XYZ file of C-alpha atoms in Angstrom:
75
model
C -13.947 3.973 -14.140
C -11.673 1.353 -12.681
C -9.930 -1.684 -14.003
C -9.429 -4.539 -11.607
C -6.900 -7.274 -12.165
C -7.773 -9.376 -9.135
C -8.430 -12.274 -11.483
C -4.626 -12.540 -11.685
C -4.691 -13.917 -8.135
C -7.242 -16.532 -9.245
C -4.984 -17.581 -12.117
C -1.990 -17.733 -9.771
C -3.939 -19.923 -7.354
C -5.023 -22.185 -10.212
C -1.362 -22.786 -11.088
C -0.172 -22.874 -7.484
C 1.987 -19.751 -7.923
C 2.889 -17.179 -5.305
C 3.964 -13.567 -5.791
C 7.520 -14.692 -5.051
C 7.355 -17.144 -7.984
C 6.403 -14.351 -10.380
C 9.239 -12.196 -9.040
C 11.655 -15.047 -9.747
C 10.266 -15.121 -13.307
C 11.337 -11.494 -13.744
C 8.117 -9.628 -12.973
C 8.793 -6.265 -11.326
C 7.656 -6.333 -7.657
C 6.172 -2.820 -7.910
C 4.095 -3.828 -10.921
C 2.973 -7.001 -9.161
C 1.774 -4.898 -6.226
C -0.335 -2.827 -8.642
C -1.669 -5.876 -10.456
C -2.595 -7.676 -7.248
C -4.284 -4.663 -5.630
C -8.085 -4.618 -5.526
C -8.246 -2.175 -8.417
C -5.932 0.081 -10.314
C -6.273 3.740 -9.459
C -6.615 6.239 -12.270
C -2.945 7.155 -11.903
C -1.588 3.597 -11.982
C -0.543 1.986 -15.234
C 0.208 -1.578 -16.236
C 1.799 -1.778 -19.650
C 0.770 -4.180 -22.374
C 4.067 -6.041 -22.083
C 3.120 -7.064 -18.524
C -0.388 -8.048 -19.603
C 1.100 -9.996 -22.511
C 3.546 -11.843 -20.226
C 0.801 -12.688 -17.724
C -1.476 -14.004 -20.481
C 1.365 -16.143 -21.858
C 2.136 -17.486 -18.391
C -1.494 -18.306 -17.618
C -2.333 -19.281 -21.220
C -5.350 -17.023 -21.181
C -6.884 -13.938 -22.781
C -6.676 -10.416 -21.229
C -10.336 -10.641 -20.192
C -9.421 -13.634 -18.045
C -7.213 -11.440 -15.833
C -8.796 -7.961 -16.157
C -12.268 -6.557 -15.538
C -13.733 -3.098 -16.122
C -15.901 -1.734 -13.314
C -17.944 1.403 -14.129
C -17.813 4.284 -11.616
C -21.356 3.743 -10.346
C -20.412 0.196 -9.262
C -17.270 1.288 -7.374
C -19.092 1.979 -4.119
């Protein structure tokens, strides 16, 4: 099982934001690297506070920035 958050990049593009802009807004650079990676590994975690802040920024629902990909679709 994998969760991908690559839709965050789509939301950033929609608003004309760069990673640097989110860092200036107080987002942790290490967390941003995780969020903007192709998919979160099983050992990576993004807390609900980060998801909450991203949803508030983008004025969206969690499903608009996250997607579940079953194991059999990983390859």
